[in-house]
Short mmCIF file of C-alpha atoms and ligand atoms in Angstrom, two decimals:
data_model
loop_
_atom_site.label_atom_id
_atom_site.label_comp_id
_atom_site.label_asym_id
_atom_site.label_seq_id
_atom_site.Cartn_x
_atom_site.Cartn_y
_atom_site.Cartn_z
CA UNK A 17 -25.37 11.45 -37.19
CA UNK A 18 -25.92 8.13 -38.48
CA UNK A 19 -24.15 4.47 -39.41
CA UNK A 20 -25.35 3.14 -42.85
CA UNK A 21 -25.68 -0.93 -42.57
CA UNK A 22 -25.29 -2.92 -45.86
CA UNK A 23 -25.33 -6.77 -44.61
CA UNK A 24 -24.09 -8.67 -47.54
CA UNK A 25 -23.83 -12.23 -48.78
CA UNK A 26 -22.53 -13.24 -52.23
CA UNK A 27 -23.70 -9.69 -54.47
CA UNK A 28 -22.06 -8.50 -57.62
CA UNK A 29 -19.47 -6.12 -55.62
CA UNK A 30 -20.31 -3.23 -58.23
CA UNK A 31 -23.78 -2.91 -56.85
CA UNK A 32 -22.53 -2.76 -53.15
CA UNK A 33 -19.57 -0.45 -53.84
CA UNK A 34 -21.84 1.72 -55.56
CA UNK A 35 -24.80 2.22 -52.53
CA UNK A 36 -21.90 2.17 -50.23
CA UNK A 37 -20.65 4.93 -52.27
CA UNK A 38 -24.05 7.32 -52.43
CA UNK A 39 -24.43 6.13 -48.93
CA UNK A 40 -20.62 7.77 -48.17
CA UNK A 41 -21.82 10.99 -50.06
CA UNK A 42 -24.23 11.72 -47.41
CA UNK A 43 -23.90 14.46 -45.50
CA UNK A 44 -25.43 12.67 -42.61
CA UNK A 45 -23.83 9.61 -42.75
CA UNK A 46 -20.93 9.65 -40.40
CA UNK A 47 -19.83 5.89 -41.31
CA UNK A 48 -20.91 2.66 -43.41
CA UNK A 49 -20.48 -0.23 -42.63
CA UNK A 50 -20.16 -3.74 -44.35
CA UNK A 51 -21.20 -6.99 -42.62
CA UNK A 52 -20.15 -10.17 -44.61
CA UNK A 53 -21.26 -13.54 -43.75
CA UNK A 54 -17.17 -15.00 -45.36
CA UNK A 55 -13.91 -13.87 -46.77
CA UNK A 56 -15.42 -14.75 -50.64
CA UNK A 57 -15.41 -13.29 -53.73
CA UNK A 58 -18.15 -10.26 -52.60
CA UNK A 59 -15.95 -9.50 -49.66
CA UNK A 60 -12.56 -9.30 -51.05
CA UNK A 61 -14.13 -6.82 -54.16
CA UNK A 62 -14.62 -4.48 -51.53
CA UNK A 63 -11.99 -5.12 -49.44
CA UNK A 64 -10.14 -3.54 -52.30
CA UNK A 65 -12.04 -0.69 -53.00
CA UNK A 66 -12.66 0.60 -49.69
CA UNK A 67 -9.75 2.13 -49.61
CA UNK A 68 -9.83 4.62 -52.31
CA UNK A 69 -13.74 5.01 -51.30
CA UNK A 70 -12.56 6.45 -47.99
CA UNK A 71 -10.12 8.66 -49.52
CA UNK A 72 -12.60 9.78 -51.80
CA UNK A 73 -15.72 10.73 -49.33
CA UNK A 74 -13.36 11.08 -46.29
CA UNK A 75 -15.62 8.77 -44.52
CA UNK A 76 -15.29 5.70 -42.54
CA UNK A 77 -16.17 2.87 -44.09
CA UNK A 78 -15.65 -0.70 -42.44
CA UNK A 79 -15.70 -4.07 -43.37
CA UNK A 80 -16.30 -6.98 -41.26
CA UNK A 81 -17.64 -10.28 -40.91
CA UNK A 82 -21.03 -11.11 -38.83
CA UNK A 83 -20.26 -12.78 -35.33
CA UNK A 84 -22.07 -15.81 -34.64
CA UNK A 85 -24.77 -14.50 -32.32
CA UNK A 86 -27.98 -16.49 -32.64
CA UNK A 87 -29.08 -20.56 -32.35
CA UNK A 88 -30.65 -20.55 -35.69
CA UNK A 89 -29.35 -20.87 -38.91
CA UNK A 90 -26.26 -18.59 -39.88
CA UNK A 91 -28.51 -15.94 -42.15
CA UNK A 92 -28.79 -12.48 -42.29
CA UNK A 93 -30.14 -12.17 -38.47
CA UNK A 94 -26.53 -13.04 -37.39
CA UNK A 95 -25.75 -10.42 -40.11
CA UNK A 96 -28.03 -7.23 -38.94
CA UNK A 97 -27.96 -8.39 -35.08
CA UNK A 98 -23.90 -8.09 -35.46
CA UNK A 99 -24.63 -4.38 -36.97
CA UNK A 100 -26.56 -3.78 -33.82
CA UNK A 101 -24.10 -4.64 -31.11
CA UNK A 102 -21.36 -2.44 -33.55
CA UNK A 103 -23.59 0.55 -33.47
CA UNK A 104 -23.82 0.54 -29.72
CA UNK A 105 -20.41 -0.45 -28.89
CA UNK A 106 -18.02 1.34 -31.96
CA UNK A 107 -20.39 4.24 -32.28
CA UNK A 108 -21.97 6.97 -31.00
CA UNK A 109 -24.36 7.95 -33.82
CA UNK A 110 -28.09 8.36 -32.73
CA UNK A 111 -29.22 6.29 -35.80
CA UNK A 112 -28.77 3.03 -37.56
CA UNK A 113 -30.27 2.65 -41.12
CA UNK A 114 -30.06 -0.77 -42.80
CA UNK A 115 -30.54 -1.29 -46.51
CA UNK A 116 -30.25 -4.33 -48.70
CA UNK A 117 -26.86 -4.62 -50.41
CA UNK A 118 -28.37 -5.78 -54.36
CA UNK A 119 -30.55 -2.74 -54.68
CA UNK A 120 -29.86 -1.25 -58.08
CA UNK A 121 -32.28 1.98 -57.10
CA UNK A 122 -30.77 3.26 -54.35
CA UNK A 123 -30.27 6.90 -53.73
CA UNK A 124 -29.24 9.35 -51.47
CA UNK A 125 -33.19 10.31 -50.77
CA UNK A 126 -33.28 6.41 -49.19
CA UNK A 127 -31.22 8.06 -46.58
CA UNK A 128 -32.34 11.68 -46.35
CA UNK A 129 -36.36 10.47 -46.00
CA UNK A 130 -35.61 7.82 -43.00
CA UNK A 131 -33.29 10.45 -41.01
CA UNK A 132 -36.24 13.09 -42.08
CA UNK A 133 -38.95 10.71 -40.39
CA UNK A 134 -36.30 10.52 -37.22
CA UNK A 135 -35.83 14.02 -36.95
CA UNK A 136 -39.35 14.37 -36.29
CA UNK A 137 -39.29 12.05 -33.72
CA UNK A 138 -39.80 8.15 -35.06
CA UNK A 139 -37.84 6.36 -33.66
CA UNK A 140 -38.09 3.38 -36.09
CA UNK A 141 -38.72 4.04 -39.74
CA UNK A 142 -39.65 1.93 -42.12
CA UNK A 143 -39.10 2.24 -46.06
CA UNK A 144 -41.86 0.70 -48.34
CA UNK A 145 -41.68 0.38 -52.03
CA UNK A 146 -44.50 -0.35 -54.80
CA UNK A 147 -44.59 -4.17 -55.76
CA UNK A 148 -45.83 -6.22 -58.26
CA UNK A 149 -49.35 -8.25 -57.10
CA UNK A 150 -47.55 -11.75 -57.61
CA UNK A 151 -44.66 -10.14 -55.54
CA UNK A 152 -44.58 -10.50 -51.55
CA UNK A 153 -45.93 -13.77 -51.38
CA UNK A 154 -44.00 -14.14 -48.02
CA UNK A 155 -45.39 -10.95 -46.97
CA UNK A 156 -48.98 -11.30 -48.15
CA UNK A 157 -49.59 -15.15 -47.01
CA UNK A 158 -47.64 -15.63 -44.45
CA UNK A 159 -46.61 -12.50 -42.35
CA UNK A 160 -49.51 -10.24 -42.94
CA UNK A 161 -51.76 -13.32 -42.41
CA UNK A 162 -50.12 -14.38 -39.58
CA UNK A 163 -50.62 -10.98 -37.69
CA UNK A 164 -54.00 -10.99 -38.78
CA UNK A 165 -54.91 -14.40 -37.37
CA UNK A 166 -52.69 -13.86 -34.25
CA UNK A 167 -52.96 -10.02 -33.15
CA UNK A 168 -55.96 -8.56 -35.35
CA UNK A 169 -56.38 -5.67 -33.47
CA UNK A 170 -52.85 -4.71 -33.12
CA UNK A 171 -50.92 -2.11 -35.52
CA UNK A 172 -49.48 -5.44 -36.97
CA UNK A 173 -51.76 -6.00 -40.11
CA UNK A 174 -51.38 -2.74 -40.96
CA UNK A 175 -47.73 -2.34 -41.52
CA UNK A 176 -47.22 -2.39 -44.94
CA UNK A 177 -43.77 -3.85 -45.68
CA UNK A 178 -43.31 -5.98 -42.42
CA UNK A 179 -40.34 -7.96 -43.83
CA UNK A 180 -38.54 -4.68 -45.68
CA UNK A 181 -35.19 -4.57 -44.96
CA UNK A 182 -35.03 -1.10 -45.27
CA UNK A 183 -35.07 0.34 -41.87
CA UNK A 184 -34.02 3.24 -39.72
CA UNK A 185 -34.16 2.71 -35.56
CA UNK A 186 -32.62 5.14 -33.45
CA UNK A 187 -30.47 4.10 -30.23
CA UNK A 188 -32.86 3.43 -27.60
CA UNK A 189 -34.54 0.87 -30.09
CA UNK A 190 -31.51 -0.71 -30.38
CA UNK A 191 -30.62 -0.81 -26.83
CA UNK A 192 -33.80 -2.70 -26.23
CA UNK A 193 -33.56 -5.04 -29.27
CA UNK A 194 -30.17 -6.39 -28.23
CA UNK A 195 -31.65 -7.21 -24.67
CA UNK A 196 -34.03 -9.23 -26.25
CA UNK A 197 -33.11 -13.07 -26.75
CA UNK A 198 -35.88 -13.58 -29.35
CA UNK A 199 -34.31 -11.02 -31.26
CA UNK A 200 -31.04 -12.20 -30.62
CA UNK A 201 -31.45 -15.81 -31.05
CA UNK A 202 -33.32 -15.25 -34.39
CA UNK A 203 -29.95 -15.08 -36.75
CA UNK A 204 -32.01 -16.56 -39.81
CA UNK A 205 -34.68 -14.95 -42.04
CA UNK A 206 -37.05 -14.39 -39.04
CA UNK A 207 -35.08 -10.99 -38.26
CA UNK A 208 -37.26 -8.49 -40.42
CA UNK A 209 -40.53 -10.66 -38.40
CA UNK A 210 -38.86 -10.01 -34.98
CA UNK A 211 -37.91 -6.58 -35.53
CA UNK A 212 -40.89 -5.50 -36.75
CA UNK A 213 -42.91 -7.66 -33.64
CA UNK A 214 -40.56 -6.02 -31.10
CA UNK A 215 -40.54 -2.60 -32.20
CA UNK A 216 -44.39 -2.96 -32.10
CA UNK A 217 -44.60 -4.55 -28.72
CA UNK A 218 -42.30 -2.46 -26.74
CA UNK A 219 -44.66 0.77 -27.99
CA UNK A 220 -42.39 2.58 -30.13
CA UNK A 221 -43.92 4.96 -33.15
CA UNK A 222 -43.13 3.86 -36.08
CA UNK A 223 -43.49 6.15 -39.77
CA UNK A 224 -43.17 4.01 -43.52
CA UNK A 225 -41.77 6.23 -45.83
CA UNK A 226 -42.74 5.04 -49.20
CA UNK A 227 -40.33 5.30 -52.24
CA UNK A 228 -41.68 5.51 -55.57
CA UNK A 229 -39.32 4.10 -58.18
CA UNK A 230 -39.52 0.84 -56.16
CA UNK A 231 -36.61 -1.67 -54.87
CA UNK A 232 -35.11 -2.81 -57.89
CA UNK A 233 -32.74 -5.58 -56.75
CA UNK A 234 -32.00 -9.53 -57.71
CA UNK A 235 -34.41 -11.67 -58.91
CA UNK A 236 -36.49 -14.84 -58.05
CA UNK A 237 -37.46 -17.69 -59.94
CA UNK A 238 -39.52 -20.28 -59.03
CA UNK A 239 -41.14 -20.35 -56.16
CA UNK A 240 -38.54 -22.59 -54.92
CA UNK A 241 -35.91 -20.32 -54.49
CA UNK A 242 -38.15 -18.72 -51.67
CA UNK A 243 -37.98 -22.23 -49.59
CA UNK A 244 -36.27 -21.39 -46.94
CA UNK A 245 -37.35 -18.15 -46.72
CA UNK A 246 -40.94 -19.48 -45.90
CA UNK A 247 -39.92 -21.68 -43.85
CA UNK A 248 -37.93 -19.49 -41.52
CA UNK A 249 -40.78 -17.13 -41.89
CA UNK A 250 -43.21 -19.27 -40.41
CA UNK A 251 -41.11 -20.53 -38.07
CA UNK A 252 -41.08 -17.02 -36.42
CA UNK A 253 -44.30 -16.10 -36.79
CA UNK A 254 -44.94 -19.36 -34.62
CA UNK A 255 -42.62 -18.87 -32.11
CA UNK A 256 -44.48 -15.82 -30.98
CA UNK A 257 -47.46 -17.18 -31.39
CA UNK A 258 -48.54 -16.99 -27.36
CA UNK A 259 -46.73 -13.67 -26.75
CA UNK A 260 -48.80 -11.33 -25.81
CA UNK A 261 -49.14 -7.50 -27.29
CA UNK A 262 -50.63 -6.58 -24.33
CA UNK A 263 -49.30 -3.61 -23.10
CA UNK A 264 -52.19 -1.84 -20.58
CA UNK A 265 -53.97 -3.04 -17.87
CA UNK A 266 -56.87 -5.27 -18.39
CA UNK A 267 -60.33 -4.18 -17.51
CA UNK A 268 -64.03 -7.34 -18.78
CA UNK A 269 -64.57 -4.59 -21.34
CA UNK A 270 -61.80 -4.44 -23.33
CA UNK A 271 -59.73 -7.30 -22.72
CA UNK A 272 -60.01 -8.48 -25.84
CA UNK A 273 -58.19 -5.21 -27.28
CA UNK A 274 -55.57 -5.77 -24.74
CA UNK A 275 -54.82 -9.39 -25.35
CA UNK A 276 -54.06 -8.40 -29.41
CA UNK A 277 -53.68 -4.38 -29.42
CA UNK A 278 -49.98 -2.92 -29.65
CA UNK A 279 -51.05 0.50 -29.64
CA UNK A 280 -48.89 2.56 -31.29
CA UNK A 281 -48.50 5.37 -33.33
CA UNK A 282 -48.18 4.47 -36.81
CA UNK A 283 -48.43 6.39 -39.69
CA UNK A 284 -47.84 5.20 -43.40
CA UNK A 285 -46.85 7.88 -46.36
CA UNK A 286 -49.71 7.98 -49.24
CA UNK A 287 -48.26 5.95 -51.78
CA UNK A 288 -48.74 8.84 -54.64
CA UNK A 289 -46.94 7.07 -57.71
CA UNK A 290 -46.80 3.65 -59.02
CA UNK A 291 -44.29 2.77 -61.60
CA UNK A 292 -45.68 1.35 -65.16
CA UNK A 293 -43.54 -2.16 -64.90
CA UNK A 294 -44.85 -2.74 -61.68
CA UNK A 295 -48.40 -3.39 -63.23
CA UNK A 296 -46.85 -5.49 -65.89
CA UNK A 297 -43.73 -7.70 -63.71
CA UNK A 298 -44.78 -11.47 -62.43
CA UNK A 299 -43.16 -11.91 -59.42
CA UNK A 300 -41.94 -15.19 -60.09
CA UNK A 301 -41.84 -18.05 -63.07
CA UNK A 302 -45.58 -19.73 -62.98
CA UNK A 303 -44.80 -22.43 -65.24
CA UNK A 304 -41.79 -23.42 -63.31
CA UNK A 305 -43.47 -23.62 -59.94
CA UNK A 306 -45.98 -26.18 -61.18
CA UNK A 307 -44.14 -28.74 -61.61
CA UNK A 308 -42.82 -28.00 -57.62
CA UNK A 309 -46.19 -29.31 -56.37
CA UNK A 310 -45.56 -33.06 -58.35
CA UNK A 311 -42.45 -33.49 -56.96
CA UNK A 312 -40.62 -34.53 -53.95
CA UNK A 313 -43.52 -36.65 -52.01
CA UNK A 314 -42.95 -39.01 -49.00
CA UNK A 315 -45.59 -41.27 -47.48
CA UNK A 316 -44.81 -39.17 -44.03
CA UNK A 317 -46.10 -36.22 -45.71
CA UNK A 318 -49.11 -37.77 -46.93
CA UNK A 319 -50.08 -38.73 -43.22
CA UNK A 320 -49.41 -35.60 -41.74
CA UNK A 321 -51.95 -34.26 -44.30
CA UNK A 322 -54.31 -35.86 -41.73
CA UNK A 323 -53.80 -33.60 -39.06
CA UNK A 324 -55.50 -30.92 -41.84
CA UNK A 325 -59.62 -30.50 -43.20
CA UNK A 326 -60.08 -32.55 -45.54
CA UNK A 327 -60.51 -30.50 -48.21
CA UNK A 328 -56.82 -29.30 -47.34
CA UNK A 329 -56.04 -33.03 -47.57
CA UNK A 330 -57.50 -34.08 -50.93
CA UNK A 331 -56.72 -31.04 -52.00
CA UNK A 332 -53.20 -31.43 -52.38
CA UNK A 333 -52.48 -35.11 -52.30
CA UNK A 334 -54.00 -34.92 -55.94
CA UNK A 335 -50.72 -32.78 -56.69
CA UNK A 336 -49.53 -36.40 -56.74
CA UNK A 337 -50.50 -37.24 -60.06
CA UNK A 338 -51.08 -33.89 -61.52
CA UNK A 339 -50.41 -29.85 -60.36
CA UNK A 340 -53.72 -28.85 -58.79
CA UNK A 341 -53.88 -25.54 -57.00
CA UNK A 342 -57.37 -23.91 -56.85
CA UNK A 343 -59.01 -25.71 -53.66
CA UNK A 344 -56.34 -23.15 -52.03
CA UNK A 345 -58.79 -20.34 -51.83
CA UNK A 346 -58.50 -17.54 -48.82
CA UNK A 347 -60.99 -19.61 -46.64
CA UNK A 348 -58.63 -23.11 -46.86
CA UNK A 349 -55.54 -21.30 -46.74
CA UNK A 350 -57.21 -20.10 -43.12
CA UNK A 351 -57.85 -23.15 -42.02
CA UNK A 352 -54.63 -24.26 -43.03
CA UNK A 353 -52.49 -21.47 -41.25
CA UNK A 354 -54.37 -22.74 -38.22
CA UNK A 355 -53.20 -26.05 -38.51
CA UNK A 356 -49.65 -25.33 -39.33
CA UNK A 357 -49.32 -23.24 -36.22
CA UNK A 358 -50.57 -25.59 -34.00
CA UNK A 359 -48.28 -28.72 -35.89
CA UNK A 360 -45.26 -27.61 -38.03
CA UNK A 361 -42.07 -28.52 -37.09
CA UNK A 362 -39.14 -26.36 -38.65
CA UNK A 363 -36.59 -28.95 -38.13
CA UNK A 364 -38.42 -31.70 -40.37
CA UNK A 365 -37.90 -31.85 -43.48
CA UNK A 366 -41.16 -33.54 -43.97
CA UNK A 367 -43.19 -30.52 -42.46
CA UNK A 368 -40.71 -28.24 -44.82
CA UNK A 369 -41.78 -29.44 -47.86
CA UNK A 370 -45.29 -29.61 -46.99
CA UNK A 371 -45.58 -26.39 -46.30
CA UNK A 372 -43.81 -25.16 -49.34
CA UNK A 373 -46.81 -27.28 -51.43
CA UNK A 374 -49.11 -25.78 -49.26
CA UNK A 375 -47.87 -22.19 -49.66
CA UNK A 376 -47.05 -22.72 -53.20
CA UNK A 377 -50.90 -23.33 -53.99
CA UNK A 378 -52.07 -20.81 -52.23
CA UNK A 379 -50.20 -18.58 -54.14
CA UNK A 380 -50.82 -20.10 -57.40
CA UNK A 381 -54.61 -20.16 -56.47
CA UNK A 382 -54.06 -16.58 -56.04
CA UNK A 383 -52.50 -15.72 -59.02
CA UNK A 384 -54.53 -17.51 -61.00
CA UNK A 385 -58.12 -16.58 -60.48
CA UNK A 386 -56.86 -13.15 -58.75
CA UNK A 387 -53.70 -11.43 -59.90
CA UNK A 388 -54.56 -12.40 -63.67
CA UNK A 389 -57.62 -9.38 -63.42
CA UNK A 390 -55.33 -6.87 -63.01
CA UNK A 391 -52.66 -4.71 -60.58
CA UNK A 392 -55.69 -2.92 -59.09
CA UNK A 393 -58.01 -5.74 -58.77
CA UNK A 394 -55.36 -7.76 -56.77
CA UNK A 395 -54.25 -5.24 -54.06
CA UNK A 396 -58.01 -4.33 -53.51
CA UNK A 397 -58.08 -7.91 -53.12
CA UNK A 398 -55.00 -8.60 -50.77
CA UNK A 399 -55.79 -5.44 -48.32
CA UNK A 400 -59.36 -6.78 -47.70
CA UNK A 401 -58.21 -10.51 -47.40
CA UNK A 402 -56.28 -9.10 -44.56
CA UNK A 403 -59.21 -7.48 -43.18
CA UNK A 404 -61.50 -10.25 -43.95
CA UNK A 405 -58.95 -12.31 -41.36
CA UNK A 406 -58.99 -9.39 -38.63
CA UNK A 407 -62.34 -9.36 -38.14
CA UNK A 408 -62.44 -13.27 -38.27
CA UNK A 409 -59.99 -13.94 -35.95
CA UNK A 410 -60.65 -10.96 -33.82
CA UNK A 411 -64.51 -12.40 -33.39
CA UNK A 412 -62.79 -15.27 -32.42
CA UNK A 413 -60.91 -13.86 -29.60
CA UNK A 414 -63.75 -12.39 -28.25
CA UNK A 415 -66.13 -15.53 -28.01
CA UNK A 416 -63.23 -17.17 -26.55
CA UNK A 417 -62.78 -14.50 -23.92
CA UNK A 418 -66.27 -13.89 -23.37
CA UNK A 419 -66.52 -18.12 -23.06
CA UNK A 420 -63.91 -18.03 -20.42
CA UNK A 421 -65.44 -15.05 -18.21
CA UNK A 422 -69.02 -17.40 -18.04
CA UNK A 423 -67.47 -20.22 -16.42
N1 GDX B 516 -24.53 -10.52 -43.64
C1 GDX B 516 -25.40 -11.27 -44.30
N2 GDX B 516 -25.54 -12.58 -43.97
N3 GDX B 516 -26.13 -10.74 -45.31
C2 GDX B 516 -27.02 -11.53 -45.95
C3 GDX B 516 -27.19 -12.89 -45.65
C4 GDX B 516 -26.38 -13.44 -44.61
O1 GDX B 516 -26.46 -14.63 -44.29
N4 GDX B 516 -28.14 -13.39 -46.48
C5 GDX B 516 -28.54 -12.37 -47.27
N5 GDX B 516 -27.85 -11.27 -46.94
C6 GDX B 516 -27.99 -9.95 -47.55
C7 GDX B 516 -28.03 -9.96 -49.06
O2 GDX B 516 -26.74 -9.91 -49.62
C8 GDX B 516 -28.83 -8.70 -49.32
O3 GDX B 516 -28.04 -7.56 -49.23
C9 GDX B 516 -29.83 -8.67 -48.17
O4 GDX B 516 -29.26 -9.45 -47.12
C10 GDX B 516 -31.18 -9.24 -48.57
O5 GDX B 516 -30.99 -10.50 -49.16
P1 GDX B 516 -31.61 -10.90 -50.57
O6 GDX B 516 -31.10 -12.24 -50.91
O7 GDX B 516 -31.48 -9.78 -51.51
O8 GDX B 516 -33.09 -11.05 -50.06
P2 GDX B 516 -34.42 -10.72 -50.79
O9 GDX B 516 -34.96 -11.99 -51.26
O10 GDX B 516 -34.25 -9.60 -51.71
O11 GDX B 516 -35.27 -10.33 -49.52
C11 GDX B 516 -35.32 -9.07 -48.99
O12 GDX B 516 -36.66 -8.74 -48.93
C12 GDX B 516 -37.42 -9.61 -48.15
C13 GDX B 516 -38.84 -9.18 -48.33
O13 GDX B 516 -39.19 -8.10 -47.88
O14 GDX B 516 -39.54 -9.90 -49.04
C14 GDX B 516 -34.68 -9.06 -47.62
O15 GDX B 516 -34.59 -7.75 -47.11
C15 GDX B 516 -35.42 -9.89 -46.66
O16 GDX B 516 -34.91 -9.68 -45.36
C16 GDX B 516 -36.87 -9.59 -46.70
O17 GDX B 516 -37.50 -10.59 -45.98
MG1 MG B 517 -32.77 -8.81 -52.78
#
């Protein structure tokens, strides 16, 4: 049997009481479970509902509010990590299956396909939905890239929705993800990264179940509203930045596999059907983001630009007088990722912004001269940018290693 996990913040309480609902109706959901972050407006709408829910599905269904767990910021980490230590400690289910709360798609399949990918013996599922090609510009530019430059040769890359919050992990997963103080410590936005980086390391297979309508839920606007996001993103992404994958002994031959390769099973659902409005949505308000690049300089920011190529540099210090984007191309954002992992500082404010102006032209670059020719054009494009980085960074790795055994 399973607990359902819908961590919540401030949602229209309709939306939640409904997925909380089909999630109720399950046949193999023993109990759902709702993790607020305060006693507001979202939490007392279902604090009065609940009731008559449970009478009407004869289920349990709990509310509560997330401990404080981690040393980050209070986010949805604190949120999911409180779900975990509830599963292991309130429950004896063998599953735990999260979903966001604002999804106006949901169904009762969500469920049945995770717990189907369980019962054949995953023990972490993963859902992943189609999305537009100015969507998952978190995903595409920073997370995906950030595997790619870090552990090319590991099952990392490949996953497809890295930072889904749609997930299914059965006990033992959990048992090990509580034990680990990353994991733990990580009560932010960085959660879905150090999930998904755990589950890989310790070896586990993992299945993405794909779901074809698509995750319908709340909406962005500018780029902006995807600040801190980013920035907690990154943030993660660096802080694992010298852990190793490395899971088998290491023999001159193929130590460069074992200093990136997870190895693990991993198998990804063909994604058969792809919605009409998903060719047609844009992700997020162009126009509106433009104007983000102008704004909001300091003269620190200008001379940390220094630590960067130069054509990063001049590159975006003309943003100062007008929005210019397209020096961002794949090759500069590269070079750029590099720089930022060796040099940004998450607790600046400084550093924050700059890489927001730094991300934000990327992905303006992008959409401009690549998302504009088309839904198929740009995720032929975005899969081989990846791939482009693997086998960039992974011929770096071995030159370094090979370096290192000559001397
Ligand atoms: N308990 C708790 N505490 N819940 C939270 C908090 C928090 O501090 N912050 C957000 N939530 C809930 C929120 O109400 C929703 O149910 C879910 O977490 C996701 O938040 P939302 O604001 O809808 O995030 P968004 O932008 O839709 O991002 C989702 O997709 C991202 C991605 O894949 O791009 C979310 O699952 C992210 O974790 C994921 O990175
Ligand atoms: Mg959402």
């Amino acid at each position: 049997m399973c607990l359902v996990v819908f961590p919540f913040k401030k949602e229209n309480p309709q939306v939640v009481l409904n997925n909380v609902k089909i999630a109720a109706q399950h046949p193999r959901v023993e109990e759902v479970l709702c993790v607020g972050v305060e006693k507001e407006e979202t939490y007392r709408g279902l604090e009065q509902n609940i009731p008559s829910l449970k009478m009407d599905t004869n289920k349990e269904i709990n509310l509560i509010l997330q401990e404080r767990i981690g040393d980050k910021r209070p986010g949805k980490g604190d949120g999911m990590n409180t779900a975990l230590k509830y599963f292991l400690e309130e429950t004896d289910s063998n599953n735990i299956l999260f979903f966001d709360s604002d999804i106006v798609t949901f169904g009762p399949h969500w469920i049945t396909k995770a717990i189907e990918g369980a019962d054949m013996g995953y023990p972490v599922v993963r859902h992943y939905f189609p999305r537009a090609s100015t969507d998952a510009m978190i995903t595409w530019m920073i997370t995906k890239t950030g595997f790619a430059l870090l552990w090319p040769a590991s099952e990392l890359p490949w996953i497809e929705q890295p930072l889904g919050g749609e997930l299914l992990f059965n006990r033992s997963v959990v048992e090990k993800l509580v034990q680990e103080k990353d994991v733990m410590n990580r009560s932010d936005w960085g959660i879905d990264t150090m999930y998904t980086f755990y589950t890989v390391k310790y070896g586990y297979p993992m299945l993405e179940t794909y779901i074809s309508e698509g995750k319908l839920h709340k909406l962005y606007g500018k780029l902006s509203d995807l600040r801190t996001m980013l920035v907690e993103c990154f943030d993660t992404i660096k802080s694992l930045k010298d852990t190793s994958l490395a899971l088998s002994a290491k023999s001159p031959d193929t130590e460069h596999l074992s200093v990136c390769n997870g190895g693990i099973v991993h198998r990804a659902e063909h994604p058969h059907e792809v919605p009409a409005e998903v060719f047609e949505k844009i992700g997020f308000d162009i126009e509106g983001s433009l104007t983000l690049l102008v704004e909001n300089w300091t003269p620190r920011m200008e001379e940390l630009l220094d630590l960067f190529p130069r054509r990063v540099r001049d590159g975006l210090l003309s943003n100062r007088t007008s929005p210019s984007f397209s020096f961002m191309d794949e090759h500069t954002w590269r070079e750029t990722y590099y720089v930022l992992l060796e040099h940004f500082d998450s607790g600046d404010e400084d550093w924050q912004e700059l890489i927001f102006k730094l991300w934000t032209s990327r992905v303006l670059c992008y959409t401009t001269t690549i998302a504009l020719r088309g839904y198929f054009f740009a995720m032929r494009y975005l899969y081989s940018m990846i791939d482009r980085y693997m086998s960039h960074s992974a011929r770096q790795i071995i030159k370094k290693i090979k370096g290192t055994d000559r001397k």
